């Protein structure tokens, strides 16, 4: 998976709760979306590293017992969704 | 694995499956959305209060229900004109809100409420002069990961104190004043007093600090006494009249005192008020004012 970065017109906040929570949207003309649980985790990690491979590694380490391939497939699907919404863009 | 929720119909519109956002998250996003609009249209504004506050000035449980921005006076019209194109609709206009007519409230179904300030109550130097003075020493913070201009921390403290002065004795106002002024070192308090003098805010600061006795001769003394301690509607009317600097201003106060705020009534009713409903509200306001003028009489 190629590197990505958060779109320049994207605003996002991380909620202060026990469950991972992120609200994200393209400003000013998008609609805010709520990510929770593992989606929020992936977002936060992606925003920091931009490297889906590193995100997979980090999640594989955190989710003991879940196959890495399964995590990689889920992350890839999620990143594709985010790319489609313009929330992340491919990093040149 | 959880999935992204929500759906889009178009700019600023939300589908039937609206996602319910935590208010504090939404307010921070609102700030970012408004800044994006300002950036698109080349408008200068400062983000004030709420999540824009420096950590040293906030306190546990201090929450905001909307985003507040103070706009360069010359850019207010531009922002107000731009907001509808980005999904914001006017809720209450400048003349419909406070006695200071300082802010207009707009709402976006996507982003929530924003209070557009053209002046800041208590600051009496010309609005353009005040804004430029604040702008010249501004800082910048990330709100929802968007760089947003904010007043210098000292100015944040002053504005928060002035805001607390209109708290009508509320606990939140008291805490704001304590955090921003009374609990700070003497040197800091002196700096705030000097800054207040520069911005023509000495009277409002006195209201915050319970020092209005030193300004009994100021025409706005009674108005700030009302806003800092609360009072009856009749007291408010009298204070506004006294504070109004010209005959025309006094006439406007009288007109507003008798009239009904259509926008507020619409919010209360949940629909655009009919003529009958406007009339009923007018009669009710008149009766309420009459009762406050004649304490003890049965209504």
XYZ file of N, CA and C in Angstrom, chain A residues 8-16 21-39 42 59 71 74-75 78 81-82 85 87, chain B residues 1-14 19-22 25-26 28-29 32-34 36-37 40 85-88 110-111 143-146:
228
model
N -5.422 18.363 2.604
C -5.148 19.700 3.141
C -6.423 20.376 3.636
N -7.573 19.934 3.136
C -8.825 20.581 3.527
C -9.584 19.746 4.559
N -8.870 18.893 5.246
C -9.517 18.007 6.205
C -9.300 18.495 7.627
N -10.378 18.589 8.378
C -10.293 18.917 9.790
C -10.688 17.687 10.585
N -10.021 17.460 11.693
C -10.389 16.296 12.491
C -10.018 16.519 13.938
N -10.817 15.883 14.796
C -10.583 15.959 16.220
C -10.704 14.558 16.801
N -9.973 14.349 17.858
C -10.000 13.068 18.540
C -10.765 13.243 19.839
N -11.751 12.380 20.064
C -12.568 12.498 21.258
C -11.832 12.030 22.496
N -12.223 12.573 23.627
C -11.605 12.184 24.902
C -12.526 11.204 25.606
N -12.228 7.554 19.284
C -13.285 8.306 18.620
C -12.651 9.451 17.843
N -13.000 9.558 16.592
C -12.485 10.650 15.758
C -13.634 11.209 14.943
N -13.731 12.534 14.906
C -14.656 13.206 14.001
C -13.819 13.872 12.928
N -14.172 13.643 11.684
C -13.337 14.114 10.577
C -14.227 14.594 9.451
N -13.788 15.637 8.757
C -14.568 16.112 7.618
C -13.771 17.084 6.784
N -14.169 17.220 5.546
C -13.534 18.196 4.658
C -14.220 19.534 4.864
N -13.411 20.539 5.110
C -13.950 21.865 5.376
C -13.715 22.789 4.175
N -14.680 23.672 3.891
C -15.902 23.865 4.667
C -17.133 23.152 4.114
N -17.006 22.444 3.023
C -18.216 21.980 2.327
C -18.481 20.494 2.433
N -17.729 19.795 3.300
C -17.994 18.376 3.487
C -18.971 18.158 4.623
N -19.088 16.916 5.031
C -19.957 16.543 6.144
C -19.095 15.806 7.154
N -19.170 16.176 8.413
C -18.326 15.486 9.390
C -18.763 14.040 9.563
N -17.794 13.173 9.649
C -18.046 11.758 9.860
C -17.445 11.342 11.189
N -18.059 10.334 11.776
C -17.579 9.861 13.066
C -16.938 8.499 12.889
N -15.713 8.369 13.297
C -15.017 7.091 13.286
C -14.891 6.621 14.721
N -15.165 5.379 14.954
C -14.984 4.880 16.324
C -14.339 3.502 16.276
N -13.795 3.134 17.413
C -13.142 1.839 17.516
C -11.914 1.762 16.625
N -11.805 0.661 15.911
C -10.600 0.435 15.125
C -10.462 1.431 13.970
N -11.573 1.906 13.432
C -11.491 2.935 12.382
C -10.802 4.178 12.899
N -7.083 3.488 13.255
C -6.370 3.516 11.971
C -6.169 4.954 11.533
N -1.058 -2.358 14.442
C -2.315 -3.007 14.842
C -2.110 -4.491 15.082
N -5.757 -8.103 9.028
C -5.619 -6.684 9.381
C -5.240 -5.879 8.145
N -8.233 -5.327 5.900
C -9.178 -4.356 6.465
C -8.625 -2.934 6.338
N -7.339 -2.782 6.612
C -6.730 -1.456 6.502
C -6.772 -0.980 5.048
N -10.206 0.169 4.200
C -10.514 1.419 4.873
C -9.788 2.586 4.197
N -11.504 3.529 1.097
C -12.701 4.319 1.399
C -12.330 5.773 1.675
N -11.291 5.958 2.481
C -10.857 7.319 2.820
C -10.367 8.060 1.570
N -13.270 9.279 -0.424
C -13.948 10.443 0.172
C -13.055 11.676 0.169
N -10.575 12.169 2.071
C -10.089 12.483 3.419
C -8.584 12.257 3.520
N -14.668 -4.767 12.318
C -14.006 -3.447 12.355
C -15.051 -2.380 12.052
N -15.051 -1.350 12.840
C -16.035 -0.290 12.660
C -15.830 0.398 11.327
N -16.893 0.911 10.754
C -16.796 1.562 9.446
C -17.100 3.035 9.577
N -16.723 3.759 8.562
C -17.035 5.177 8.501
C -18.537 5.333 8.431
N -19.078 6.250 9.217
C -20.520 6.472 9.230
C -20.849 7.809 8.603
N -22.120 7.963 8.305
C -22.555 9.234 7.747
C -22.639 9.155 6.239
N -23.244 10.132 5.656
C -23.392 10.147 4.206
C -23.484 11.588 3.755
N -23.253 11.814 2.492
C -23.265 13.172 1.975
C -24.342 13.337 0.930
N -24.982 14.508 0.927
C -25.902 14.818 -0.163
C -25.352 15.963 -0.980
N -24.484 16.711 -0.406
C -23.954 17.881 -1.090
C -23.322 18.797 -0.067
N -22.735 19.881 -0.502
C -22.059 20.777 0.432
C -22.975 21.237 1.542
N -22.573 20.988 2.781
C -23.319 21.479 3.914
C -24.593 20.717 4.192
N -24.923 19.715 3.444
C -26.172 18.996 3.672
C -25.890 17.641 4.289
N -26.831 17.165 5.031
C -26.657 15.895 5.725
C -27.829 15.003 5.395
N -25.084 11.912 11.716
C -24.294 11.377 12.805
C -24.324 12.366 13.963
N -24.584 11.850 15.133
C -24.671 12.695 16.316
C -23.283 12.890 16.897
N -22.754 14.078 16.760
C -21.414 14.343 17.245
C -21.432 14.909 18.647
N -20.426 14.545 19.428
C -20.222 15.177 20.718
C -20.080 16.673 20.489
N -16.599 18.255 20.261
C -15.906 17.902 19.030
C -16.443 18.739 17.881
N -17.774 18.873 17.872
C -18.392 19.627 16.789
C -17.938 21.082 16.811
N -15.183 22.398 17.869
C -13.828 22.543 17.353
C -13.823 22.407 15.830
N -14.628 21.499 15.320
C -14.745 21.367 13.867
C -15.371 22.619 13.256
N -12.801 25.127 12.630
C -12.008 24.800 11.447
C -12.768 25.113 10.167
N -14.062 24.820 10.164
C -14.872 25.077 8.981
C -14.940 26.578 8.681
N -15.136 27.368 9.732
C -15.231 28.812 9.536
C -13.882 29.373 9.085
N -11.729 27.796 7.330
C -11.595 27.410 5.927
C -12.342 28.397 5.027
N -13.510 28.815 5.480
C -14.269 29.811 4.709
C -13.509 31.130 4.669
N -10.682 30.810 2.258
C -11.149 30.806 0.860
C -11.445 32.208 0.359
N -23.413 30.170 1.276
C -22.918 29.319 0.197
C -22.229 28.074 0.735
N -21.893 28.111 2.003
C -21.220 26.971 2.633
C -22.120 26.294 3.660
N -23.402 26.464 3.503
C -24.349 25.711 4.304
C -24.781 26.344 5.606
N -24.358 27.569 5.876
C -24.759 28.230 7.112
C -25.981 29.111 6.851
N -24.230 20.742 9.095
C -23.033 19.911 9.136
C -22.118 20.290 10.293
N -21.946 21.590 10.529
C -20.900 22.047 11.438
C -21.397 22.661 12.733
N -6.911 24.146 15.484
C -8.222 23.687 15.923
C -8.682 22.666 14.906
N -8.913 21.462 15.362
C -9.228 20.352 14.459
C -8.163 20.251 13.375
N -6.935 20.490 13.771
C -5.785 20.382 12.878
C -5.803 21.417 11.757
N -6.443 22.535 12.020
C -6.436 23.628 11.065
C -5.842 24.846 11.760
